[in-house]
GROMACS .gro file of C-alpha atoms in nm:
model
  423
    1MET     CA    1  -5.917  16.442  -3.981
    2ALA     CA    2  -5.866  16.791  -3.984
    3ARG     CA    3  -5.546  16.934  -4.132
    4SER     CA    4  -5.315  17.182  -4.012
    5THR     CA    5  -5.381  17.569  -4.120
    6ASN     CA    6  -5.025  17.580  -4.244
    7ALA     CA    7  -4.903  17.341  -4.509
    8ASP     CA    8  -4.884  16.960  -4.400
    9LEU     CA    9  -4.500  16.837  -4.452
   10MET     CA   10  -4.560  16.468  -4.420
   11PRO     CA   11  -4.502  16.330  -4.757
   12PRO     CA   12  -4.779  16.114  -4.880
   13ILE     CA   13  -4.787  15.702  -4.821
   14ASP     CA   14  -4.712  15.657  -5.187
   15GLN     CA   15  -4.405  15.857  -5.199
   16LEU     CA   16  -4.254  15.708  -4.897
   17MET     CA   17  -4.356  15.332  -5.017
   18HIS     CA   18  -4.100  15.450  -5.317
   19ALA     CA   19  -3.871  15.688  -5.174
   20LYS     CA   20  -3.516  15.617  -5.173
   21ARG     CA   21  -3.416  15.484  -4.830
   22PRO     CA   22  -3.118  15.616  -4.615
   23ARG     CA   23  -2.822  15.401  -4.658
   24VAL     CA   24  -2.812  15.143  -4.359
   25ALA     CA   25  -2.501  15.144  -4.193
   26LEU     CA   26  -2.345  14.920  -3.951
   27PRO     CA   27  -2.396  15.019  -3.586
   28ARG     CA   28  -2.100  15.251  -3.437
   29PHE     CA   29  -1.977  15.107  -3.070
   30THR     CA   30  -1.755  15.392  -2.953
   31LYS     CA   31  -1.901  15.486  -2.635
   32ALA     CA   32  -1.717  15.336  -2.333
   33ARG     CA   33  -1.972  15.174  -2.063
   34ARG     CA   34  -2.000  15.388  -1.758
   35TYR     CA   35  -2.232  15.337  -1.456
   36LEU     CA   36  -2.284  15.501  -1.144
   37PRO     CA   37  -2.182  15.323  -0.844
   38LEU     CA   38  -2.503  15.129  -0.636
   39ALA     CA   39  -2.666  15.255  -0.348
   40ASP     CA   40  -2.559  15.143  -0.008
   41ALA     CA   41  -2.868  14.935   0.077
   42ALA     CA   42  -3.163  14.887  -0.108
   43ARG     CA   43  -3.486  15.021   0.051
   44PRO     CA   44  -3.871  14.855   0.060
   45VAL     CA   45  -3.983  14.986  -0.272
   46ASP     CA   46  -3.669  14.858  -0.436
   47ARG     CA   47  -3.754  14.490  -0.297
   48VAL     CA   48  -4.028  14.451  -0.575
   49ARG     CA   49  -3.952  14.142  -0.819
   50PRO     CA   50  -3.982  14.179  -1.197
   51LYS     CA   51  -4.215  13.968  -1.357
   52LEU     CA   52  -4.091  13.959  -1.708
   53ALA     CA   53  -3.726  14.007  -1.825
   54VAL     CA   54  -3.652  14.067  -2.197
   55TRP     CA   55  -3.330  13.981  -2.272
   56GLU     CA   56  -3.108  14.027  -2.569
   57VAL     CA   57  -2.911  13.760  -2.631
   58THR     CA   58  -2.751  13.910  -2.925
   59LEU     CA   59  -2.721  14.214  -3.134
   60ARG     CA   60  -2.641  13.986  -3.467
   61CYS     CA   61  -2.973  14.005  -3.712
   62ASP     CA   62  -3.035  13.837  -4.043
   63GLN     CA   63  -3.183  14.167  -4.161
   64ALA     CA   64  -3.143  14.546  -4.080
   65CYS     CA   65  -3.486  14.681  -4.059
   66ARG     CA   66  -3.592  15.019  -4.113
   67HIS     CA   67  -3.751  15.043  -3.801
   68CYS     CA   68  -3.506  14.872  -3.535
   69GLY     CA   69  -3.458  15.085  -3.260
   70SER     CA   70  -3.113  14.892  -3.159
   71ARG     CA   71  -2.991  14.903  -3.523
   72ALA     CA   72  -2.928  14.522  -3.496
   73ALA     CA   73  -2.660  14.380  -3.746
   74VAL     CA   74  -2.353  14.279  -3.636
   75GLU     CA   75  -2.269  14.118  -3.317
   76ARG     CA   76  -2.214  14.378  -3.002
   77PRO     CA   77  -1.869  14.359  -2.869
   78GLY     CA   78  -1.805  14.132  -2.538
   79GLU     CA   79  -2.150  13.966  -2.564
   80LEU     CA   80  -2.191  13.700  -2.318
   81SER     CA   81  -2.058  13.385  -2.312
   82THR     CA   82  -2.240  13.066  -2.253
   83ALA     CA   83  -2.141  13.031  -1.923
   84GLU     CA   84  -2.218  13.384  -1.830
   85CYS     CA   85  -2.569  13.353  -1.978
   86LEU     CA   86  -2.662  13.031  -1.782
   87ASP     CA   87  -2.525  13.189  -1.444
   88LEU     CA   88  -2.766  13.492  -1.547
   89ILE     CA   89  -3.042  13.265  -1.599
   90ARG     CA   90  -3.001  13.100  -1.250
   91GLN     CA   91  -3.017  13.503  -1.116
   92LEU     CA   92  -3.305  13.570  -1.277
   93ALA     CA   93  -3.498  13.253  -1.148
   94ASP     CA   94  -3.354  13.394  -0.823
   95LEU     CA   95  -3.486  13.745  -0.845
   96GLY     CA   96  -3.820  13.580  -0.874
   97VAL     CA   97  -3.879  13.664  -1.255
   98MET     CA   98  -4.136  13.441  -1.382
   99GLU     CA   99  -4.095  13.473  -1.768
  100VAL     CA  100  -3.792  13.540  -1.971
  101ALA     CA  101  -3.842  13.669  -2.355
  102LEU     CA  102  -3.555  13.621  -2.590
  103ILE     CA  103  -3.487  13.853  -2.843
  104GLY     CA  104  -3.245  13.993  -3.075
  105GLY     CA  105  -3.098  14.100  -3.347
  106GLU     CA  106  -3.213  13.744  -3.395
  107ALA     CA  107  -3.189  13.545  -3.078
  108TYR     CA  108  -3.144  13.212  -3.290
  109LEU     CA  109  -2.850  13.316  -3.452
  110ARG     CA  110  -2.649  13.260  -3.114
  111PRO     CA  111  -2.504  12.903  -3.121
  112ASP     CA  112  -2.598  12.817  -2.808
  113PHE     CA  113  -2.963  12.949  -2.831
  114LEU     CA  114  -3.127  12.620  -2.776
  115ASP     CA  115  -2.932  12.533  -2.464
  116LEU     CA  116  -3.050  12.891  -2.314
  117VAL     CA  117  -3.385  12.792  -2.385
  118ARG     CA  118  -3.376  12.441  -2.194
  119ALA     CA  119  -3.189  12.640  -1.926
  120VAL     CA  120  -3.451  12.882  -1.847
  121ARG     CA  121  -3.711  12.587  -1.856
  122ALA     CA  122  -3.491  12.425  -1.613
  123HIS     CA  123  -3.515  12.685  -1.384
  124GLY     CA  124  -3.897  12.691  -1.382
  125MET     CA  125  -3.951  13.023  -1.580
  126HIS     CA  126  -4.161  13.044  -1.877
  127CYS     CA  127  -3.950  13.099  -2.185
  128MET     CA  128  -4.059  13.275  -2.544
  129ILE     CA  129  -3.904  13.405  -2.809
  130VAL     CA  130  -3.951  13.732  -3.041
  131THR     CA  131  -3.847  13.690  -3.395
  132ALA     CA  132  -3.908  13.799  -3.736
  133GLY     CA  133  -3.862  13.473  -3.841
  134ARG     CA  134  -3.600  13.478  -4.164
  135GLY     CA  135  -3.413  13.189  -4.080
  136LEU     CA  136  -3.662  13.012  -3.857
  137ASP     CA  137  -3.735  12.685  -4.035
  138ARG     CA  138  -3.926  12.334  -3.974
  139ALA     CA  139  -3.594  12.201  -3.809
  140LEU     CA  140  -3.516  12.476  -3.589
  141ALA     CA  141  -3.908  12.483  -3.507
  142ARG     CA  142  -3.895  12.149  -3.403
  143GLU     CA  143  -3.603  12.147  -3.200
  144LEU     CA  144  -3.749  12.464  -3.013
  145LYS     CA  145  -4.051  12.236  -2.929
  146ARG     CA  146  -3.848  11.970  -2.796
  147ALA     CA  147  -3.646  12.226  -2.572
  148ASP     CA  148  -3.998  12.315  -2.431
  149LEU     CA  149  -4.042  12.684  -2.584
  150VAL     CA  150  -4.358  12.807  -2.419
  151SER     CA  151  -4.422  13.068  -2.724
  152ALA     CA  152  -4.315  13.259  -3.006
  153SER     CA  153  -4.402  13.575  -3.135
  154ILE     CA  154  -4.339  13.666  -3.481
  155SER     CA  155  -4.323  13.998  -3.602
  156ILE     CA  156  -4.564  14.107  -3.885
  157ASP     CA  157  -4.548  14.468  -4.012
  158GLY     CA  158  -4.807  14.509  -4.249
  159ALA     CA  159  -4.921  14.333  -4.546
  160ALA     CA  160  -4.658  14.170  -4.799
  161ALA     CA  161  -4.543  14.534  -4.978
  162VAL     CA  162  -4.505  14.746  -4.627
  163HIS     CA  163  -4.367  14.457  -4.424
  164ASP     CA  164  -4.075  14.411  -4.697
  165ARG     CA  165  -4.025  14.789  -4.729
  166LEU     CA  166  -3.956  14.793  -4.344
  167ARG     CA  167  -3.781  14.467  -4.317
  168SER     CA  168  -3.653  14.352  -4.636
  169ASN     CA  169  -3.743  14.121  -4.950
  170GLY     CA  170  -3.936  13.831  -4.909
  171ALA     CA  171  -3.963  13.907  -4.543
  172HIS     CA  172  -4.303  13.886  -4.507
  173ALA     CA  173  -4.368  13.546  -4.674
  174ALA     CA  174  -4.068  13.409  -4.422
  175ALA     CA  175  -4.283  13.550  -4.119
  176VAL     CA  176  -4.566  13.364  -4.220
  177GLU     CA  177  -4.391  13.077  -4.281
  178ALA     CA  178  -4.243  13.072  -3.949
  179LEU     CA  179  -4.560  13.140  -3.785
  180ARG     CA  180  -4.702  12.802  -3.959
  181GLU     CA  181  -4.350  12.580  -3.876
  182LEU     CA  182  -4.407  12.708  -3.527
  183ARG     CA  183  -4.745  12.622  -3.491
  184ASP     CA  184  -4.743  12.278  -3.668
  185ALA     CA  185  -4.458  12.198  -3.427
  186GLY     CA  186  -4.697  12.270  -3.133
  187VAL     CA  187  -4.541  12.590  -3.013
  188LYS     CA  188  -4.775  12.862  -2.942
  189VAL     CA  189  -4.792  13.158  -3.162
  190THR     CA  190  -4.881  13.509  -3.152
  191VAL     CA  191  -4.845  13.791  -3.370
  192ASN     CA  192  -4.678  14.183  -3.292
  193THR     CA  193  -4.717  14.482  -3.499
  194GLN     CA  194  -4.511  14.801  -3.506
  195VAL     CA  195  -4.782  15.075  -3.601
  196ASN     CA  196  -4.612  15.362  -3.820
  197ARG     CA  197  -4.744  15.555  -4.095
  198LEU     CA  198  -4.692  15.273  -4.333
  199SER     CA  199  -4.795  14.994  -4.141
  200MET     CA  200  -5.125  15.157  -3.980
  201PRO     CA  201  -5.330  15.155  -4.291
  202ASP     CA  202  -5.247  14.779  -4.325
  203LEU     CA  203  -5.370  14.664  -3.967
  204PRO     CA  204  -5.709  14.531  -4.092
  205ALA     CA  205  -5.493  14.276  -4.340
  206ILE     CA  206  -5.261  14.172  -4.007
  207LEU     CA  207  -5.553  14.097  -3.831
  208ASP     CA  208  -5.662  13.858  -4.133
  209THR     CA  209  -5.319  13.677  -4.115
  210VAL     CA  210  -5.300  13.650  -3.776
  211ILE     CA  211  -5.701  13.489  -3.785
  212ALA     CA  212  -5.615  13.295  -4.101
  213GLU     CA  213  -5.305  13.168  -3.950
  214ARG     CA  214  -5.456  13.082  -3.591
  215ALA     CA  215  -5.235  13.274  -3.392
  216GLU     CA  216  -5.332  13.287  -2.998
  217ALA     CA  217  -5.266  13.693  -2.981
  218TRP     CA  218  -5.187  14.002  -3.133
  219GLN     CA  219  -4.961  14.246  -2.952
  220MET     CA  220  -4.966  14.631  -3.103
  221MET     CA  221  -4.708  14.904  -3.038
  222LEU     CA  222  -4.614  15.242  -3.177
  223THR     CA  223  -4.281  15.271  -3.361
  224VAL     CA  224  -4.057  15.492  -3.162
  225ALA     CA  225  -3.808  15.729  -3.259
  226MET     CA  226  -3.513  15.563  -3.160
  227GLY     CA  227  -3.261  15.371  -3.407
  228ARG     CA  228  -3.308  15.334  -3.796
  229ALA     CA  229  -3.668  15.501  -3.732
  230VAL     CA  230  -3.474  15.842  -3.690
  231ASP     CA  231  -3.331  15.820  -3.983
  232GLU     CA  232  -3.664  15.813  -4.163
  233PRO     CA  233  -3.845  16.034  -3.959
  234ASP     CA  234  -4.164  16.047  -4.214
  235VAL     CA  235  -4.237  15.700  -4.147
  236LEU     CA  236  -4.330  15.767  -3.775
  237LEU     CA  237  -4.686  15.904  -3.664
  238GLN     CA  238  -4.745  16.215  -3.543
  239PRO     CA  239  -4.936  16.266  -3.253
  240TYR     CA  240  -5.246  16.359  -3.433
  241ASP     CA  241  -5.243  16.050  -3.605
  242LEU     CA  242  -5.382  15.896  -3.275
  243LEU     CA  243  -5.713  16.032  -3.389
  244GLU     CA  244  -5.733  15.837  -3.626
  245LEU     CA  245  -5.541  15.515  -3.499
  246PHE     CA  246  -5.751  15.463  -3.184
  247PRO     CA  247  -6.134  15.426  -3.334
  248LEU     CA  248  -5.961  15.154  -3.578
  249VAL     CA  249  -5.788  14.974  -3.300
  250ASP     CA  250  -6.084  14.937  -3.131
  251GLU     CA  251  -6.271  14.786  -3.408
  252LEU     CA  252  -5.999  14.580  -3.462
  253ALA     CA  253  -5.989  14.443  -3.077
  254ALA     CA  254  -6.333  14.375  -3.088
  255ARG     CA  255  -6.277  14.156  -3.417
  256CYS     CA  256  -6.016  13.974  -3.208
  257ARG     CA  257  -6.236  13.905  -2.939
  258ASP     CA  258  -6.490  13.785  -3.232
  259HIS     CA  259  -6.246  13.541  -3.334
  260GLY     CA  260  -6.092  13.430  -2.996
  261VAL     CA  261  -5.779  13.611  -3.039
  262ARG     CA  262  -5.612  13.797  -2.737
  263PHE     CA  263  -5.552  14.158  -2.809
  264TYR     CA  264  -5.278  14.335  -2.650
  265PRO     CA  265  -5.144  14.714  -2.666
  266ALA     CA  266  -4.819  14.767  -2.558
  267ASN     CA  267  -4.737  15.022  -2.278
  268ASN     CA  268  -4.688  15.305  -2.555
  269LEU     CA  269  -5.032  15.290  -2.706
  270GLY     CA  270  -5.208  15.499  -2.487
  271TYR     CA  271  -5.345  15.652  -2.297
  272PHE     CA  272  -5.696  15.717  -2.104
  273GLY     CA  273  -5.933  15.782  -2.389
  274PRO     CA  274  -6.243  15.679  -2.432
  275TYR     CA  275  -6.176  15.315  -2.556
  276GLU     CA  276  -5.877  15.239  -2.270
  277HIS     CA  277  -6.170  15.051  -2.046
  278ARG     CA  278  -6.217  14.804  -2.327
  279LEU     CA  279  -5.840  14.803  -2.493
  280ARG     CA  280  -5.701  14.698  -2.118
  281GLY     CA  281  -6.003  14.627  -1.923
  282THR     CA  282  -5.837  14.290  -1.820
  283LEU     CA  283  -5.575  14.458  -1.637
  284PRO     CA  284  -5.585  14.439  -1.248
  285GLN     CA  285  -5.696  14.826  -1.227
  286GLY     CA  286  -5.916  14.781  -1.559
  287HIS     CA  287  -5.676  15.050  -1.723
  288ASN     CA  288  -5.302  15.147  -1.768
  289MET     CA  289  -5.078  15.216  -1.460
  290SER     CA  290  -4.783  15.393  -1.606
  291CYS     CA  291  -4.457  15.268  -1.684
  292GLY     CA  292  -4.347  14.928  -1.560
  293ALA     CA  293  -3.955  14.957  -1.621
  294GLY     CA  294  -3.754  14.900  -1.304
  295ARG     CA  295  -4.066  14.747  -1.123
  296THR     CA  296  -4.243  14.474  -1.356
  297THR     CA  297  -3.980  14.449  -1.617
  298ILE     CA  298  -3.605  14.433  -1.644
  299GLY     CA  299  -3.384  14.432  -1.976
  300ILE     CA  300  -3.089  14.304  -2.059
  301GLU     CA  301  -2.843  14.380  -2.313
  302SER     CA  302  -2.602  14.129  -2.510
  303ASP     CA  303  -2.286  14.216  -2.333
  304GLY     CA  304  -2.469  14.205  -1.967
  305LEU     CA  305  -2.581  14.572  -1.939
  306ILE     CA  306  -2.903  14.581  -1.705
  307LYS     CA  307  -3.211  14.821  -1.775
  308GLY     CA  308  -3.542  14.855  -1.659
  309CYS     CA  309  -3.687  14.790  -1.995
  310PRO     CA  310  -3.508  14.631  -2.323
  311SER     CA  311  -3.601  14.946  -2.532
  312LEU     CA  312  -3.462  15.212  -2.318
  313THR     CA  313  -3.116  15.363  -2.434
  314SER     CA  314  -2.820  15.242  -2.311
  315GLU     CA  315  -2.734  15.560  -2.170
  316PRO     CA  316  -2.828  15.692  -1.910
  317TRP     CA  317  -3.052  15.381  -1.868
  318GLY     CA  318  -2.796  15.118  -1.783
  319ALA     CA  319  -2.779  15.050  -1.450
  320GLY     CA  320  -2.480  14.801  -1.417
  321SER     CA  321  -2.329  14.509  -1.567
  322ILE     CA  322  -2.373  14.148  -1.474
  323ARG     CA  323  -2.020  14.137  -1.498
  324GLU     CA  324  -1.913  14.355  -1.201
  325HIS     CA  325  -2.237  14.314  -0.970
  326ALA     CA  326  -2.472  14.061  -0.883
  327LEU     CA  327  -2.827  14.094  -1.096
  328VAL     CA  328  -2.987  14.162  -0.745
  329ASP     CA  329  -2.781  14.401  -0.639
  330ILE     CA  330  -2.801  14.586  -0.945
  331TRP     CA  331  -3.192  14.528  -0.967
  332GLN     CA  332  -3.206  14.671  -0.589
  333ARG     CA  333  -2.941  14.953  -0.578
  334ALA     CA  334  -2.897  15.091  -0.906
  335SER     CA  335  -3.016  15.453  -0.953
  336ALA     CA  336  -3.118  15.394  -1.304
  337LEU     CA  337  -3.371  15.154  -1.211
  338ARG     CA  338  -3.506  15.377  -0.930
  339TYR     CA  339  -3.677  15.629  -1.178
  340THR     CA  340  -4.003  15.466  -1.205
  341ARG     CA  341  -4.037  15.376  -0.819
  342ASP     CA  342  -3.944  15.740  -0.740
  343ARG     CA  343  -4.121  15.916  -1.001
  344THR     CA  344  -4.387  16.191  -0.906
  345VAL     CA  345  -4.593  16.445  -1.074
  346GLU     CA  346  -4.346  16.695  -0.964
  347ASP     CA  347  -4.105  16.526  -1.223
  348LEU     CA  348  -4.363  16.569  -1.529
  349THR     CA  349  -4.294  16.857  -1.775
  350GLY     CA  350  -4.532  16.985  -2.038
  351PHE     CA  351  -4.888  16.921  -2.078
  352CYS     CA  352  -4.832  16.593  -1.904
  353ARG     CA  353  -4.770  16.779  -1.594
  354THR     CA  354  -5.104  16.961  -1.608
  355CYS     CA  355  -5.308  16.656  -1.715
  356TYR     CA  356  -5.586  16.485  -1.496
  357TYR     CA  357  -5.425  16.155  -1.507
  358ALA     CA  358  -5.106  16.294  -1.411
  359ASP     CA  359  -5.048  16.091  -1.106
  360THR     CA  360  -5.174  15.750  -1.255
  361CYS     CA  361  -5.012  15.777  -1.572
  362ARG     CA  362  -4.682  15.985  -1.513
  363ALA     CA  363  -4.644  16.043  -1.866
  364GLY     CA  364  -4.667  15.674  -1.963
  365CYS     CA  365  -4.403  15.496  -2.170
  366THR     CA  366  -4.044  15.640  -2.039
  367TRP     CA  367  -3.898  15.514  -2.369
  368THR     CA  368  -4.111  15.730  -2.585
  369GLY     CA  369  -4.100  16.043  -2.424
  370SER     CA  370  -3.749  16.006  -2.353
  371VAL     CA  371  -3.603  15.954  -2.697
  372LEU     CA  372  -3.817  16.234  -2.827
  373PHE     CA  373  -3.662  16.514  -2.627
  374GLY     CA  374  -3.387  16.366  -2.422
  375LYS     CA  375  -3.535  16.339  -2.106
  376PRO     CA  376  -3.844  16.184  -2.000
  377GLY     CA  377  -4.151  16.329  -1.847
  378ASP     CA  378  -4.340  16.482  -2.161
  379ASN     CA  379  -4.513  16.226  -2.370
  380PRO     CA  380  -4.719  16.346  -2.676
  381PHE     CA  381  -4.829  16.036  -2.811
  382CYS     CA  382  -5.165  15.964  -2.596
  383HIS     CA  383  -5.466  15.960  -2.695
  384HIS     CA  384  -5.665  16.150  -2.410
  385ARG     CA  385  -5.358  16.424  -2.498
  386ALA     CA  386  -5.470  16.447  -2.881
  387LEU     CA  387  -5.838  16.462  -2.776
  388GLU     CA  388  -5.766  16.750  -2.551
  389ARG     CA  389  -5.596  16.945  -2.785
  390ASP     CA  390  -5.841  16.854  -3.081
  391ARG     CA  391  -6.136  16.985  -2.868
  392VAL     CA  392  -5.996  17.333  -2.798
  393GLY     CA  393  -5.875  17.342  -3.220
  394LEU     CA  394  -5.500  17.241  -3.166
  395ARG     CA  395  -5.274  16.963  -3.248
  396GLU     CA  396  -4.955  16.858  -3.194
  397ARG     CA  397  -4.651  16.792  -3.446
  398LEU     CA  398  -4.281  16.646  -3.392
  399VAL     CA  399  -3.974  16.772  -3.602
  400LEU     CA  400  -3.662  16.651  -3.584
  401ARG     CA  401  -3.409  16.910  -3.527
  402THR     CA  402  -3.092  16.703  -3.414
  403PRO     CA  403  -3.015  16.332  -3.642
  404ALA     CA  404  -2.910  16.004  -3.425
  405PRO     CA  405  -2.547  15.958  -3.458
  406GLY     CA  406  -2.557  15.610  -3.522
  407GLU     CA  407  -2.521  15.383  -3.218
  408PRO     CA  408  -2.707  15.079  -3.094
  409PHE     CA  409  -3.044  15.251  -2.902
  410ASP     CA  410  -2.931  15.611  -3.019
  411HIS     CA  411  -3.194  15.882  -3.048
  412GLY     CA  412  -3.215  16.218  -3.218
  413ILE     CA  413  -3.398  16.538  -3.085
  414PHE     CA  414  -3.751  16.659  -3.182
  415GLU     CA  415  -3.918  16.999  -3.153
  416LEU     CA  416  -4.270  16.968  -3.028
  417ILE     CA  417  -4.477  17.219  -3.260
  418VAL     CA  418  -4.846  17.298  -3.121
  419GLU     CA  419  -5.047  17.468  -3.383
  420ALA     CA  420  -5.373  17.509  -3.532
  421LYS     CA  421  -5.606  17.316  -3.718
  422GLU     CA  422  -5.913  17.359  -3.932
  423ALA     CA  423  -6.221  17.352  -3.808
   0.00000   0.00000   0.00000
């Protein structure tokens, strides 16, 4: 790939692998929760029902991953009690949710974890977990099968050396073993992968593992500049890296099809480049349709904070607490959940405002753009955009100007530099 005319400031991957990493500090919980009042009434557009709820049931974790957006490590103050969780499950079913994904931290570290799985299934909703699998052994896998867990997604972010660099020593072996134990217990298993500068060269090796371990699906997403990932920004991809990533992803997706593995590109792996119809051709429209936060997806933090997407920052995207309002009222009447329902091209900025796909894409993943610049509306992690810049001899580069403060779901502020590249 063509390089910048000025010195490229990104350190080599070998140097990143052996560099001294920033100290992992426990997250600080210093901000009081504040929510805007709910609107007086719901509008017709607000009566849409979310299909998927992604629920952080605890922030407690048995690892301290370098790319963790929530800085998971210890319990969040005031996490929901078992009784509150069971009532929330009832409300999710009443809202029309079809699938509940339990995440953390590590969801299995809650003592009542199996009770939550059983309750989700008892209310007629599919239940899955997303886990790094560090402490998921044979006994727990069998308990999960008896609880009628539908599927489990295991996080694998590289071959052993890279995965352990990003997570913890021995984490890769533990993840593969968890995948095997769940599969052997009769639970459907899939794999999810974050793509960054360290993991990108290992993507073919990850697919080797997916195929060898008979995982049913593989989801791929970009590592986003949130939480601990901001503490080590050189690990993040640059927008111009998408020029190399997407041809590789297309090859890997074709290989998935050859081996009967379903390939799922996450919302932030976009958008509208020449591979779109092959990567997302199974969607109803045959291509991506902007951000589903607050429309098809609902996110829940472990103390009952409701968001349109589990990955969005707690502020300003926290819509309200189930301890204060019924879930249906928050879903229909909270202003933070109405953003994607009301967003138009006029809300976009920068390149996204002028893009050919602006009215369809609307800057894509709200999470990715808003944590870069402190506001949504412009998203440089777009294959079409990288191609357009490249076509006129330019590329975009992100430079961290304001570090993240150390809160869960925090972010820094980046400057977007548009610069010439060599012919």
